[in-house]
């Protein structure tokens, strides 16, 4: 008899949260979308697309745009060439640490876009360890204590951390993979202060605004399943780090930090994938979160980061 009462209540709640809105596809006007991430380890590349109607579900590249990147102090811009799929790439040109770069895009009828960002210096870390506590939690996961010493400086700095217990570089097709350890039981204060842990991020964003020493000791207790990541880009792991525990730490620009922080919330709170089949997740999902953008005249982000990959000592 209890089920006869429970199911109608759930259905009523769902209907109460549903609202139908008219959607006239004929009135849709495409807008420009520009995305680019600068790193001293990769050639300059920018993606140029246009917005599409809700019922399309596919990307739409803009192949005929003029894309240029100006570096402060240099007389001539770097001109990017379309390589297909909306990706524009510079021929063997890498951004420099400390360089200030201005992106300009002319996409004809879709309009023009502009953005500026600076490539930050690489972070410096020492004594990265993952220590087994010998504890197994109620979900049957082993519990570890993570330790990392991070160099701090007086300037405002932003970071993104991935804890990687294992990586692989010899898969077919030149792909590389890594397991990203994402479960935090007791977070470090600088990570907890960001307020993103409720959204189950795979990469941990944080800043140095709570660090009051030149060398910050990050400590947190971790337990949980890893997130498997597979990519076709060149592996970031040096040959002596293949199949070893490691961290990937990025020092990022403020634009990168703001965009990634908004993206975690935006993605988590969308009613997509398994959420559509789970009544509870649909009922208690969050409000839509707007994405951060620093691009004038278009949607998207133009941001920069520098990465260091360091071995993580595993102590059992």
Coordinates of C-alpha atoms in Angstrom, one line a residue:
X1 CA 0.0 0.0 0.0
X2 CA 2.9 2.4 0.6
X3 CA 3.9 2.3 -3.0
X4 CA 0.5 3.4 -4.1
X5 CA 1.1 6.6 -2.1
X6 CA 4.7 7.2 -2.9
X7 CA 4.6 7.1 -6.7
X8 CA 1.7 9.5 -7.2
X9 CA 3.5 12.0 -4.9
X10 CA 6.7 11.9 -7.0
X11 CA 4.7 12.4 -10.2
X12 CA 2.9 15.3 -8.7
X13 CA 6.1 16.9 -7.7
X14 CA 7.6 16.5 -11.1
X15 CA 4.5 18.0 -12.8
X16 CA 4.6 21.0 -10.4
X17 CA 8.2 21.7 -11.5
X18 CA 7.4 21.5 -15.2
X19 CA 6.7 24.4 -17.4
X20 CA 6.3 24.4 -21.2
X21 CA 7.7 27.3 -23.1
X22 CA 7.1 28.1 -26.8
X23 CA 10.1 27.6 -29.1
X24 CA 10.0 29.1 -32.6
X25 CA 13.0 27.6 -34.4
X26 CA 12.5 30.0 -37.3
X27 CA 13.3 33.0 -35.1
X28 CA 16.7 31.6 -34.1
X29 CA 19.7 33.9 -34.9
X30 CA 23.2 32.3 -34.6
X31 CA 25.8 34.0 -32.5
X32 CA 29.6 33.8 -32.4
X33 CA 31.4 31.4 -30.0
X34 CA 35.1 31.7 -29.4
X35 CA 37.2 29.5 -27.1
X36 CA 41.0 29.4 -26.7
X37 CA 43.3 28.2 -23.9
X38 CA 46.9 29.3 -24.0
X39 CA 49.7 27.2 -22.5
X40 CA 53.5 27.4 -23.1
X41 CA 53.4 23.6 -23.7
X42 CA 51.1 23.8 -26.7
X43 CA 50.9 25.7 -30.0
X44 CA 48.4 28.6 -30.1
X45 CA 45.0 27.3 -31.0
X46 CA 41.5 28.9 -31.0
X47 CA 38.1 27.3 -31.7
X48 CA 35.5 29.3 -33.6
X49 CA 31.9 28.1 -33.7
X50 CA 28.4 29.5 -33.8
X51 CA 25.4 28.8 -31.5
X52 CA 22.9 26.3 -32.7
X53 CA 19.2 25.7 -32.0
X54 CA 18.3 23.5 -28.9
X55 CA 17.1 20.6 -31.1
X56 CA 20.3 20.4 -33.3
X57 CA 22.6 18.8 -30.8
X58 CA 25.8 19.3 -32.9
X59 CA 28.6 21.8 -33.1
X60 CA 28.7 24.1 -36.1
X61 CA 32.1 25.3 -37.1
X62 CA 32.9 28.7 -38.6
X63 CA 35.6 27.9 -41.2
X64 CA 36.1 31.3 -42.9
X65 CA 37.0 33.5 -39.9
X66 CA 40.1 35.7 -39.7
X67 CA 41.9 34.8 -36.4
X68 CA 44.9 36.8 -35.1
X69 CA 46.7 36.9 -31.8
X70 CA 48.8 39.9 -30.8
X71 CA 51.6 39.7 -28.3
X72 CA 52.4 42.8 -26.3
X73 CA 55.7 44.3 -27.5
X74 CA 55.6 42.5 -30.9
X75 CA 54.9 44.5 -34.1
X76 CA 53.1 41.8 -36.1
X77 CA 50.3 39.5 -35.0
X78 CA 50.3 35.7 -35.3
X79 CA 47.8 34.6 -37.9
X80 CA 46.0 31.3 -37.2
X81 CA 45.0 28.9 -39.9
X82 CA 41.8 26.8 -40.0
X83 CA 42.7 23.1 -39.6
X84 CA 39.1 21.8 -39.7
X85 CA 36.2 21.6 -37.3
X86 CA 36.5 25.2 -36.3
X87 CA 40.0 24.8 -34.9
X88 CA 42.4 27.6 -35.9
X89 CA 46.1 26.9 -35.2
X90 CA 49.4 28.8 -35.4
X91 CA 52.3 27.1 -37.2
X92 CA 54.7 26.1 -34.5
X93 CA 54.1 29.2 -32.4
X94 CA 54.0 28.7 -28.6
X95 CA 53.0 31.4 -26.1
X96 CA 55.6 32.6 -23.6
X97 CA 55.3 32.7 -19.8
X98 CA 54.5 36.2 -18.8
X99 CA 53.3 37.1 -22.3
X100 CA 50.2 39.3 -22.7
X101 CA 48.1 38.2 -25.6
X102 CA 45.2 39.8 -27.4
X103 CA 42.9 37.7 -29.5
X104 CA 41.0 39.2 -32.4
X105 CA 38.4 37.3 -34.5
X106 CA 36.5 38.6 -37.5
X107 CA 33.8 36.1 -38.5
X108 CA 32.0 38.2 -41.1
X109 CA 28.2 38.3 -40.6
X110 CA 28.6 36.7 -37.1
X111 CA 30.5 39.7 -36.0
X112 CA 33.9 40.4 -34.3
X113 CA 35.4 39.3 -31.0
X114 CA 38.2 40.4 -28.8
X115 CA 39.8 39.1 -25.6
X116 CA 43.1 39.5 -23.6
X117 CA 44.9 37.3 -21.1
X118 CA 48.3 36.7 -19.6
X119 CA 50.2 33.4 -19.4
X120 CA 51.1 32.8 -15.7
X121 CA 54.4 31.3 -14.5
X122 CA 54.6 27.6 -13.7
X123 CA 53.8 26.5 -10.2
X124 CA 56.5 25.1 -7.9
X125 CA 55.8 22.1 -5.6
X126 CA 57.9 19.9 -3.3
X127 CA 57.2 16.7 -1.3
X128 CA 54.1 15.4 -2.9
X129 CA 52.9 12.3 -1.1
X130 CA 49.9 10.0 -0.8
X131 CA 50.0 8.0 2.5
X132 CA 47.8 5.0 3.2
X133 CA 46.0 5.3 6.5
X134 CA 45.1 1.6 6.6
X135 CA 41.4 2.6 6.9
X136 CA 38.7 1.3 4.7
X137 CA 35.5 3.4 4.8
X138 CA 31.9 2.2 4.7
X139 CA 31.8 2.3 0.9
X140 CA 34.8 -0.1 0.9
X141 CA 37.2 2.5 -0.4
X142 CA 40.7 2.8 1.0
X143 CA 41.5 6.1 2.7
X144 CA 44.7 8.1 2.0
X145 CA 46.2 11.3 3.3
X146 CA 47.5 13.6 0.6
X147 CA 50.4 16.0 1.3
X148 CA 51.9 18.7 -1.0
X149 CA 54.1 21.7 -0.3
X150 CA 53.3 24.6 -2.7
X151 CA 55.4 27.7 -3.2
X152 CA 53.4 30.8 -2.6
X153 CA 54.0 34.4 -3.7
X154 CA 52.5 37.7 -2.7
X155 CA 50.6 38.1 -6.0
X156 CA 47.1 36.8 -6.4
X157 CA 47.4 33.3 -7.8
X158 CA 45.0 30.7 -9.0
X159 CA 45.5 26.9 -9.3
X160 CA 43.9 23.7 -10.6
X161 CA 45.0 20.3 -9.2
X162 CA 44.5 16.8 -10.4
X163 CA 45.6 13.8 -8.3
X164 CA 46.6 10.9 -10.6
X165 CA 47.3 7.5 -9.0
X166 CA 48.0 5.9 -12.4
X167 CA 48.6 6.9 -16.1
X168 CA 49.2 5.0 -19.3
X169 CA 50.9 6.1 -22.5
X170 CA 51.1 3.1 -24.8
X171 CA 47.5 2.6 -25.9
X172 CA 46.6 2.1 -29.5
X173 CA 46.3 5.2 -31.7
X174 CA 48.8 7.2 -29.6
X175 CA 46.2 7.8 -26.9
X176 CA 47.1 8.3 -23.3
X177 CA 45.0 7.8 -20.2
X178 CA 45.0 8.7 -16.5
X179 CA 43.0 7.9 -13.5
X180 CA 42.0 11.0 -11.6
X181 CA 41.4 10.6 -7.8
X182 CA 38.3 12.7 -7.0
X183 CA 37.0 11.7 -3.6
X184 CA 37.7 14.1 -0.7
X185 CA 36.8 13.1 2.9
X186 CA 38.5 16.0 4.7
X187 CA 39.4 18.8 2.3
X188 CA 42.2 21.3 2.7
X189 CA 40.9 24.7 3.8
X190 CA 41.9 26.5 0.5
X191 CA 40.0 23.9 -1.5
X192 CA 37.0 23.8 0.8
X193 CA 36.7 27.6 0.6
X194 CA 35.9 27.5 -3.1
X195 CA 32.5 25.9 -2.4
X196 CA 32.7 23.6 -5.4
X197 CA 33.0 20.2 -3.6
X198 CA 29.3 19.7 -3.5
X199 CA 29.4 19.5 -7.3
X200 CA 31.9 16.5 -7.3
X201 CA 34.7 18.1 -9.4
X202 CA 37.4 16.0 -11.0
X203 CA 39.9 18.8 -10.8
X204 CA 40.2 21.0 -7.7
X205 CA 40.3 24.7 -8.1
X206 CA 41.8 27.0 -5.5
X207 CA 43.5 30.3 -4.9
X208 CA 46.2 31.6 -2.6
X209 CA 44.0 34.2 -0.9
X210 CA 44.0 32.1 2.3
X211 CA 47.8 31.3 2.2
X212 CA 49.8 33.5 4.6
X213 CA 53.2 31.8 4.2
X214 CA 55.7 31.5 1.4
X215 CA 55.4 27.7 1.4
X216 CA 51.9 26.3 1.9
X217 CA 51.4 22.8 3.3
X218 CA 48.3 21.3 1.6
X219 CA 46.9 18.4 3.4
X220 CA 43.6 16.5 2.8
X221 CA 42.1 13.0 3.4
X222 CA 40.9 11.3 0.2
X223 CA 38.9 8.1 -0.5
X224 CA 36.8 7.2 -3.5
X225 CA 36.7 5.8 -7.0
X226 CA 38.9 7.3 -9.7
X227 CA 37.7 9.1 -12.8
X228 CA 39.1 7.6 -16.1
X229 CA 40.3 10.2 -18.6
X230 CA 41.4 9.3 -22.2
X231 CA 42.8 11.8 -24.6
X232 CA 44.4 12.0 -28.0
X233 CA 46.7 15.0 -27.2
X234 CA 50.4 14.5 -26.6
X235 CA 50.9 12.9 -23.2
X236 CA 51.9 15.4 -20.4
X237 CA 53.8 12.7 -18.6
X238 CA 57.6 12.4 -19.0
X239 CA 58.9 8.9 -19.8
X240 CA 60.1 8.5 -16.2
X241 CA 56.5 9.2 -14.9
X242 CA 54.6 6.7 -17.1
X243 CA 52.6 4.3 -14.9
X244 CA 53.6 6.2 -11.7
X245 CA 51.4 8.2 -9.3
X246 CA 51.6 11.9 -10.1
X247 CA 49.9 15.2 -9.8
X248 CA 49.1 17.7 -12.5
X249 CA 49.1 21.2 -11.1
X250 CA 48.2 24.2 -13.2
X251 CA 48.7 27.9 -12.3
X252 CA 46.0 29.7 -14.1
X253 CA 44.9 33.1 -15.0
X254 CA 41.9 34.7 -13.3
X255 CA 39.8 34.2 -16.4
X256 CA 40.6 30.4 -16.5
X257 CA 39.8 30.1 -12.8
X258 CA 36.5 31.9 -13.1
X259 CA 35.4 30.0 -16.2
X260 CA 36.3 26.5 -14.8
X261 CA 34.6 27.3 -11.5
X262 CA 31.4 28.3 -13.3
X263 CA 31.6 25.3 -15.7
X264 CA 31.7 22.8 -12.8
X265 CA 28.4 24.2 -11.5
X266 CA 26.8 24.7 -14.9
X267 CA 27.6 21.1 -16.0
X268 CA 26.6 19.4 -12.7
X269 CA 23.2 21.2 -12.5
X270 CA 22.0 20.4 -16.1
X271 CA 19.2 17.9 -16.5
X272 CA 21.1 15.7 -18.8
X273 CA 22.3 12.1 -19.1
X274 CA 21.4 9.8 -16.2
X275 CA 19.6 12.7 -14.4
X276 CA 16.7 12.3 -16.9
X277 CA 16.1 8.8 -15.6
X278 CA 16.5 9.6 -11.9
X279 CA 13.4 11.2 -10.3
X280 CA 15.4 12.3 -7.2
X281 CA 18.1 14.0 -9.2
X282 CA 15.5 15.8 -11.2
X283 CA 13.6 17.0 -8.1
X284 CA 16.6 18.3 -6.3
X285 CA 18.7 19.7 -9.2
X286 CA 20.1 23.2 -8.9
X287 CA 19.3 26.4 -10.8
X288 CA 20.9 27.0 -14.2
X289 CA 24.3 28.6 -13.8
X290 CA 25.6 31.1 -16.4
X291 CA 29.1 30.5 -17.8
X292 CA 31.8 33.1 -17.2
X293 CA 33.1 34.8 -20.4
X294 CA 35.8 37.3 -20.9
X295 CA 35.3 37.6 -24.7
X296 CA 33.9 40.8 -26.0
X297 CA 31.5 40.4 -28.9
X298 CA 31.0 36.6 -28.5
X299 CA 30.4 33.7 -26.1
X300 CA 33.3 31.7 -24.8
X301 CA 36.6 32.2 -23.0
X302 CA 40.2 33.1 -23.9
X303 CA 42.4 32.1 -20.9
X304 CA 45.8 30.9 -20.0
X305 CA 47.6 28.4 -17.7
X306 CA 51.0 26.8 -17.1
X307 CA 51.3 23.2 -16.0
X308 CA 53.8 21.2 -13.9
X309 CA 53.5 17.4 -13.6
X310 CA 55.3 16.0 -10.6
X311 CA 55.7 12.5 -9.2
X312 CA 53.6 11.6 -6.2
X313 CA 55.3 9.3 -3.7
X314 CA 52.9 6.5 -2.6
X315 CA 53.5 5.4 1.0
X316 CA 51.5 2.2 1.9

